[in-house]
Coordinates of C-alpha atoms in Angstrom, one line a residue:
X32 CA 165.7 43.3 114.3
X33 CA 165.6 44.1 110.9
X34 CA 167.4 46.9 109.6
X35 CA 165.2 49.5 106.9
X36 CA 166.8 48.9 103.6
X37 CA 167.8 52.1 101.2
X38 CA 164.6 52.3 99.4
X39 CA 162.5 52.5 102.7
X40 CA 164.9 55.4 104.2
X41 CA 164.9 57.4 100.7
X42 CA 161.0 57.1 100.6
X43 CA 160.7 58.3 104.9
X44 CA 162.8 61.2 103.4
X45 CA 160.6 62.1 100.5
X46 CA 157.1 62.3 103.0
X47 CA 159.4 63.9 105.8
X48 CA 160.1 66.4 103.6
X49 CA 157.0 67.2 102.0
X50 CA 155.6 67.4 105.2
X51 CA 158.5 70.0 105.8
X52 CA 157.8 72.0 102.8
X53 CA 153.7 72.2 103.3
X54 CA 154.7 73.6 106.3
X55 CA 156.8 76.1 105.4
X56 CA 154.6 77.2 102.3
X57 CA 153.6 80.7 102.8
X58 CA 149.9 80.7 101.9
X59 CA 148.0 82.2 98.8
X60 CA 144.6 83.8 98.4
X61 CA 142.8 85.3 95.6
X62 CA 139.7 87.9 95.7
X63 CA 137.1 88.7 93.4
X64 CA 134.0 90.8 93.1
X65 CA 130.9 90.6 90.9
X66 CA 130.7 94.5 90.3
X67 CA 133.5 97.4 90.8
X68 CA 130.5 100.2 90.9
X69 CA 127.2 100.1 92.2
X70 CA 124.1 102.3 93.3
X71 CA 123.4 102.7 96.6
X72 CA 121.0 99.8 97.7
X73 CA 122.2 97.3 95.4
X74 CA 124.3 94.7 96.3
X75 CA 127.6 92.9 95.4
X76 CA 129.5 89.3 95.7
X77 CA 132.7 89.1 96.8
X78 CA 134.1 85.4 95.9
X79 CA 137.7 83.7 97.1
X80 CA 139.7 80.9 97.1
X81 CA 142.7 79.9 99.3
X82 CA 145.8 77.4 99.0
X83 CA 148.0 76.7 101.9
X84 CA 145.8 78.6 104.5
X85 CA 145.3 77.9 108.2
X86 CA 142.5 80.9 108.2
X87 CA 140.9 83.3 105.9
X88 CA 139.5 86.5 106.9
X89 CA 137.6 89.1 104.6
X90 CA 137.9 92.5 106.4
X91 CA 138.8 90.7 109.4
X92 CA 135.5 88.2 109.6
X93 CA 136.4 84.7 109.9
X94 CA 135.6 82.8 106.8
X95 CA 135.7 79.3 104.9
X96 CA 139.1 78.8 103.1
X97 CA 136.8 78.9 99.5
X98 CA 133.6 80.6 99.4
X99 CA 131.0 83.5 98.5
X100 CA 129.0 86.4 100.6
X101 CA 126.9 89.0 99.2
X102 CA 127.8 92.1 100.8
X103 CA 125.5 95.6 101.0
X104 CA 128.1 98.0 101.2
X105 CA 126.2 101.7 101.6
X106 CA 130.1 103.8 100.8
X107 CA 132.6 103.1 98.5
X108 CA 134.6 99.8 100.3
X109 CA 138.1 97.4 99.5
X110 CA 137.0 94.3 100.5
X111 CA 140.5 92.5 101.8
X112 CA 140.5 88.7 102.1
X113 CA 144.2 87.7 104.0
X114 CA 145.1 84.3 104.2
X115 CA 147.7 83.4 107.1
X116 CA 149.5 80.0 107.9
X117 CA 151.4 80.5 111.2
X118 CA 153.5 83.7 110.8
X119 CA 153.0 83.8 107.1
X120 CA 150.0 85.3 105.4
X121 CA 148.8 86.8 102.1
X122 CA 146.6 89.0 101.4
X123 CA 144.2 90.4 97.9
X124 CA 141.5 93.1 97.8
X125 CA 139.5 94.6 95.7
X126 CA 137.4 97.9 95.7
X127 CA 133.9 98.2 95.1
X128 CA 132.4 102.1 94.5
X129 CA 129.4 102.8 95.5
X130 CA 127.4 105.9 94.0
X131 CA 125.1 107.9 96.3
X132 CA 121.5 107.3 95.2
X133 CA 119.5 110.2 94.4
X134 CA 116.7 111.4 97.3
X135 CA 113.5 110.5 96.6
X136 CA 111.0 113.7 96.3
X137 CA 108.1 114.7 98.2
X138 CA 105.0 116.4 97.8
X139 CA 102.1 117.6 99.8
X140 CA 99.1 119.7 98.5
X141 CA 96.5 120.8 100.4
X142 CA 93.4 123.1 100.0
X143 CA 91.9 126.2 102.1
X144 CA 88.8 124.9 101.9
X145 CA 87.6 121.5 101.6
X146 CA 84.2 122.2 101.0
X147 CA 82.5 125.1 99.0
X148 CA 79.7 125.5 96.9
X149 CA 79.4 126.1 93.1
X150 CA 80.4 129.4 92.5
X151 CA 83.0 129.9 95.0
X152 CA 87.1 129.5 95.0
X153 CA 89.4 128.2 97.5
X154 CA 93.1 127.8 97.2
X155 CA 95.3 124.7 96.3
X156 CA 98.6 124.9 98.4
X157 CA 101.4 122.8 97.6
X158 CA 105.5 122.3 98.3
X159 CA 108.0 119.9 97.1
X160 CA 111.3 118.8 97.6
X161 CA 113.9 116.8 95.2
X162 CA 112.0 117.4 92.4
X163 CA 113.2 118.2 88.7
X164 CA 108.8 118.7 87.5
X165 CA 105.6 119.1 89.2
X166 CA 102.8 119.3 87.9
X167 CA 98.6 119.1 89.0
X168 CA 96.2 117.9 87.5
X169 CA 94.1 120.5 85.8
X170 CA 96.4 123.0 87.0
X171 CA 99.4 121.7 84.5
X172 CA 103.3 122.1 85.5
X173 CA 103.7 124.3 88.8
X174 CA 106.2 125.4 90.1
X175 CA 108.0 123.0 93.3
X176 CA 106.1 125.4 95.7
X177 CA 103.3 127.6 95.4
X178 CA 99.3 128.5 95.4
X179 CA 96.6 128.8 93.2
X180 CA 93.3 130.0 93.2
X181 CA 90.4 127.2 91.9
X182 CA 87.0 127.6 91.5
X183 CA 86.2 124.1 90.6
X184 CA 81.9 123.9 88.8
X185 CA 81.9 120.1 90.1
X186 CA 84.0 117.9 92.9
X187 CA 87.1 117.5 92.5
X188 CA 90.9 115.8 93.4
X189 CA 93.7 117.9 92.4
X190 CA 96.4 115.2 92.2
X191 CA 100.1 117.1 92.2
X192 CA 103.2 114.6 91.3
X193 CA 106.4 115.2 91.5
X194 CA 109.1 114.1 89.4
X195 CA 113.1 113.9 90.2
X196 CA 115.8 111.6 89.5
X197 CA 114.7 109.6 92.9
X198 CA 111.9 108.5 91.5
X199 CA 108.1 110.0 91.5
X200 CA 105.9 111.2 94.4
X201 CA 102.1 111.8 94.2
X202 CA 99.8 113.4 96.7
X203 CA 96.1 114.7 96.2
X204 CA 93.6 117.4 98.1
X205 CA 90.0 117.2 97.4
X206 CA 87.5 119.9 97.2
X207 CA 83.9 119.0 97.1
X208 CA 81.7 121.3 95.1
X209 CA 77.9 121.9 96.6
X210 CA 74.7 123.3 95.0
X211 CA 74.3 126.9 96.2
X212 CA 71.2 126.2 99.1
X213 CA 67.7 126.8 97.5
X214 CA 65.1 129.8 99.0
X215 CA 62.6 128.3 101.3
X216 CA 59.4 127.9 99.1
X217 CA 61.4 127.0 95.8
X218 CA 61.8 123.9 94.5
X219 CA 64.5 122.8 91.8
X220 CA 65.0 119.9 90.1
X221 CA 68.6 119.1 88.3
X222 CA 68.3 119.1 85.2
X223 CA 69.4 115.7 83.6
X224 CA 69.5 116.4 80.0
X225 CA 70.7 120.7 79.4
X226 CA 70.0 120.2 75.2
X227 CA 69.6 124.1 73.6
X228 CA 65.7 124.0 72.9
X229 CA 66.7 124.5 68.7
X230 CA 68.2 121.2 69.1
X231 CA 66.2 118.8 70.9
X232 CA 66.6 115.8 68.2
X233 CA 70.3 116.0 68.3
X234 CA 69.6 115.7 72.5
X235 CA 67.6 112.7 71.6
X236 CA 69.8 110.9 69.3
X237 CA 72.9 111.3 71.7
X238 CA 70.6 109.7 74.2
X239 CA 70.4 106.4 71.9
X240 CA 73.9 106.6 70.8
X241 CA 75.8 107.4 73.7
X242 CA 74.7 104.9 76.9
X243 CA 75.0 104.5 80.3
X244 CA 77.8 101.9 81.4
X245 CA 77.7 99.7 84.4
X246 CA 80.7 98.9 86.9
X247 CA 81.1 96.3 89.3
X248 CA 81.3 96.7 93.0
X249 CA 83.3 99.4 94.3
X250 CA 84.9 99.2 90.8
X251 CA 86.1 102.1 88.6
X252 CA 87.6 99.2 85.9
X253 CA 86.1 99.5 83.1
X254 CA 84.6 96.3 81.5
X255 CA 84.8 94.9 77.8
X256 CA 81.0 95.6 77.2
X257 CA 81.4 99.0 78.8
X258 CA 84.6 99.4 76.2
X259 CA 82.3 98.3 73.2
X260 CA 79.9 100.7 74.1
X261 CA 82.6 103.5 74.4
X262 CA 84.2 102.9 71.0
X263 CA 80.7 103.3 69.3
X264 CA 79.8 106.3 71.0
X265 CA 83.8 107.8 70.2
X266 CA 83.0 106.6 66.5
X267 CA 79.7 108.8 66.4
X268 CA 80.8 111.6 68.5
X269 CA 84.0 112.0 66.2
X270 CA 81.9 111.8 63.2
X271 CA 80.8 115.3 61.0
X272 CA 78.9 117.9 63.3
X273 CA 78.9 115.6 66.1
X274 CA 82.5 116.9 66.3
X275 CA 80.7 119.9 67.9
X276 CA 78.5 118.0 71.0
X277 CA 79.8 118.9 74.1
X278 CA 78.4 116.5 77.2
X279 CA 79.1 116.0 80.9
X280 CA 80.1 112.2 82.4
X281 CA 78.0 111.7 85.7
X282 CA 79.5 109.0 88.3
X283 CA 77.5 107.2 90.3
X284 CA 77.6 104.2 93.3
X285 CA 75.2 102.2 94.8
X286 CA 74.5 103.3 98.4
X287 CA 76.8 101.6 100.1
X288 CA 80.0 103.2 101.7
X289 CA 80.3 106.5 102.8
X290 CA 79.4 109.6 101.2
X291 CA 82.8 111.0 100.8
X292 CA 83.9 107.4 99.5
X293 CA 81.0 107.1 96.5
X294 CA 81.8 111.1 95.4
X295 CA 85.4 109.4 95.5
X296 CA 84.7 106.5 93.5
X297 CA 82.0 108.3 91.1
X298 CA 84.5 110.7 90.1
X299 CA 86.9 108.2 89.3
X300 CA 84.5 105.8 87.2
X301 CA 83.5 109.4 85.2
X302 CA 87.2 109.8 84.6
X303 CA 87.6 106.2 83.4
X304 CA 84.8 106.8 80.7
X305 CA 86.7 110.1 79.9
X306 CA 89.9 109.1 79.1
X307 CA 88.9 106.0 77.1
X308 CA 87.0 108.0 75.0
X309 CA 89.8 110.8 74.7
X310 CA 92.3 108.3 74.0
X311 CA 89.1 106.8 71.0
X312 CA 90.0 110.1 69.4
X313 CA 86.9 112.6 71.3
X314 CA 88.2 116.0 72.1
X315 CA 88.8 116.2 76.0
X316 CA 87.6 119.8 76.0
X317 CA 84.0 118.4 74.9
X318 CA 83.9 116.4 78.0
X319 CA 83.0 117.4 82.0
X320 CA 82.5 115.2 84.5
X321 CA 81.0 115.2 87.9
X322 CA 80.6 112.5 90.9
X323 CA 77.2 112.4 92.4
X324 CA 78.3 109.2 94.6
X325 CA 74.8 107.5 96.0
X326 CA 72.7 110.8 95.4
X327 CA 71.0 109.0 92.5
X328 CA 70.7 105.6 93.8
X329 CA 67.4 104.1 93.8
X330 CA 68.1 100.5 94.1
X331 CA 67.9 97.7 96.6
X332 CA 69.0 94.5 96.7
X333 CA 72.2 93.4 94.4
X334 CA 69.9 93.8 91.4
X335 CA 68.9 97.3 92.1
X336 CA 72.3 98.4 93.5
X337 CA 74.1 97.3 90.3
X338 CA 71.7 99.4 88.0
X339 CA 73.1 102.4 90.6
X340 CA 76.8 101.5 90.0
X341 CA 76.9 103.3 86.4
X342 CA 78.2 106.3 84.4
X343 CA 75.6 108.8 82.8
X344 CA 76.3 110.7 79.6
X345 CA 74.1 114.3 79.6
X346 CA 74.4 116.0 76.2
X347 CA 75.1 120.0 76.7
X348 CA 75.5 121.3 73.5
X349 CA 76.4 121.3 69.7
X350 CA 75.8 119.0 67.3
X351 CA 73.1 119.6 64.1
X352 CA 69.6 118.4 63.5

């Protein structure tokens, strides 16, 4: 049998003691983490890499030698990865801070009355919570809780929000606003057009220059040929004495949906109309507006219906013949 030679026995050395030493090498690790600070609700990745390991662990969950997790830590947490190779182990961590978030407010408003006729008052109730503002719409800032007498002259949704460094929170009451009922015997008619009788032309020519505009169905959106006609009545109503008309916005729907839906939706296609033509430069305080939902609708078919989807303008007042 032939005997190894030198050169074989120094090389079985070398690879017996390599193996030796890879054995007794105590293991290494190394952690890392995208962010040291977050919000609450955000997340973070925690990356590492091994050398030498027979098992990794990152706060004690098994893991791949090399590798990434995102974590959703909701406290402050050190994220330890160890590293162990028989009795030996290693071990690196890193701490990750997370900062409360802020609560989100609330806010609830209700009224006394839902329903009263012109005239009358009722009163808007409301109460926050984690709120830095509130305010209601034609009311202004409030206070976070409290009451207020209104004695709205037309429908309408008093929308409260509430501001805080949680975010914003919104909540609306509506209060519909009836005519007063008429004697038996006595007929009224609304009055469409309410022009003072020294002014009549003036009533006339706001008729020409400031036109109905048409939505689509169960819209409120207004569109670029209802826009056109808004900027040309904003560049005659903000022109000389016109400065002076004051005029109501009427909303209107074609009969379908309910009634307390179409005063909805009227009131909100009136307010459309208003604040394009406040934000065309018309004073807001010239402007009222009223939802009459389907009580004016006349048409039938998709023809007829779409003539009924539309906002009125009624001159009031003002203005110079």
């Amino acid at each position: 049998m032939k005997q190894p030679n030198n050169r074989s026995l120094a090389i079985l050395f070398i690879l017996a003691l390599a193996v030796f030493l890879t054995a007794c090498a105590k293991p290494k690790v190394q952690l890392s983490v995208n962010r040291d600070r977050i919000q609450q609700g955000e997340d973070v990745r925690v990356t590492w890499n091994s050398k030498d390991a027979k098992e990794v662990t990152i706060n004690g969950e098994k893991v791949d030698k090399t590798g990434t997790k995102v974590y959703l830590p909701n406290s402050t947490t050190t994220y330890t990865a160890v590293a162990t190779r028989g009795k030996k182990e290693a071990r690196d961590s890193k701490v990750v801070n997370v900062d409360p978030r802020a609560a989100a407010p609330t806010i609830s408003i209700t009224a006394d009355q839902g329903a009263i006729e012109r005239g009358q008052s009722t009163t808007i109730r409301w109460n926050s919570t984690n709120a830095d503002r509130v305010s209601i719409s034609d009311l202004g800032s409030v206070p976070a809780a409290g009451s207020r007498a209104v004695s709205p002259s037309q429908s309408t949704t008093y929308t409260a929000t509430a501001l805080g460094p949680g975010g914003t929170a919104n909540a609306s009451a509506r209060v519909t606003v009836t005519s007063p009922a008429t004697p038996s015997g006595v007929t009224e008619d609304r009055p469409r057009t309410i022009g003072s009788p020294t002014n009549p032309s003036v009533a006339l020519t706001f008729s020409q220059r400031v036109q109905a505009i048409y939505f689509d169905f169960d819209s409120a959106d207004l569109s670029e040929e209802s826009k056109e006609k808004l900027r040309q009545a904003a560049a005659w109503l903000t022109q000389g004495t016109n400065r002076s008309i004051a005029f109501r916005i009427e909303g209107n729907c074609d009969p379908r949906g309910t009634e307390e839906y179409n005063i909805g939706l009227g009131e909100r296609r009136a307010q459309s109309a208003r604040e394009f033509l406040v934000a065309a430069g018309v004073d807001a305080s010239r402007i009222s507006t009223v939802s009459y939902g389907e009580e004016n609708a006349t048409g039938a078919g998709e023809s007829g219906w779409a003539k009924d989807r539309r906002d009125d303008f009624i001159y009031i007042s003002g203005g110079s013949n």
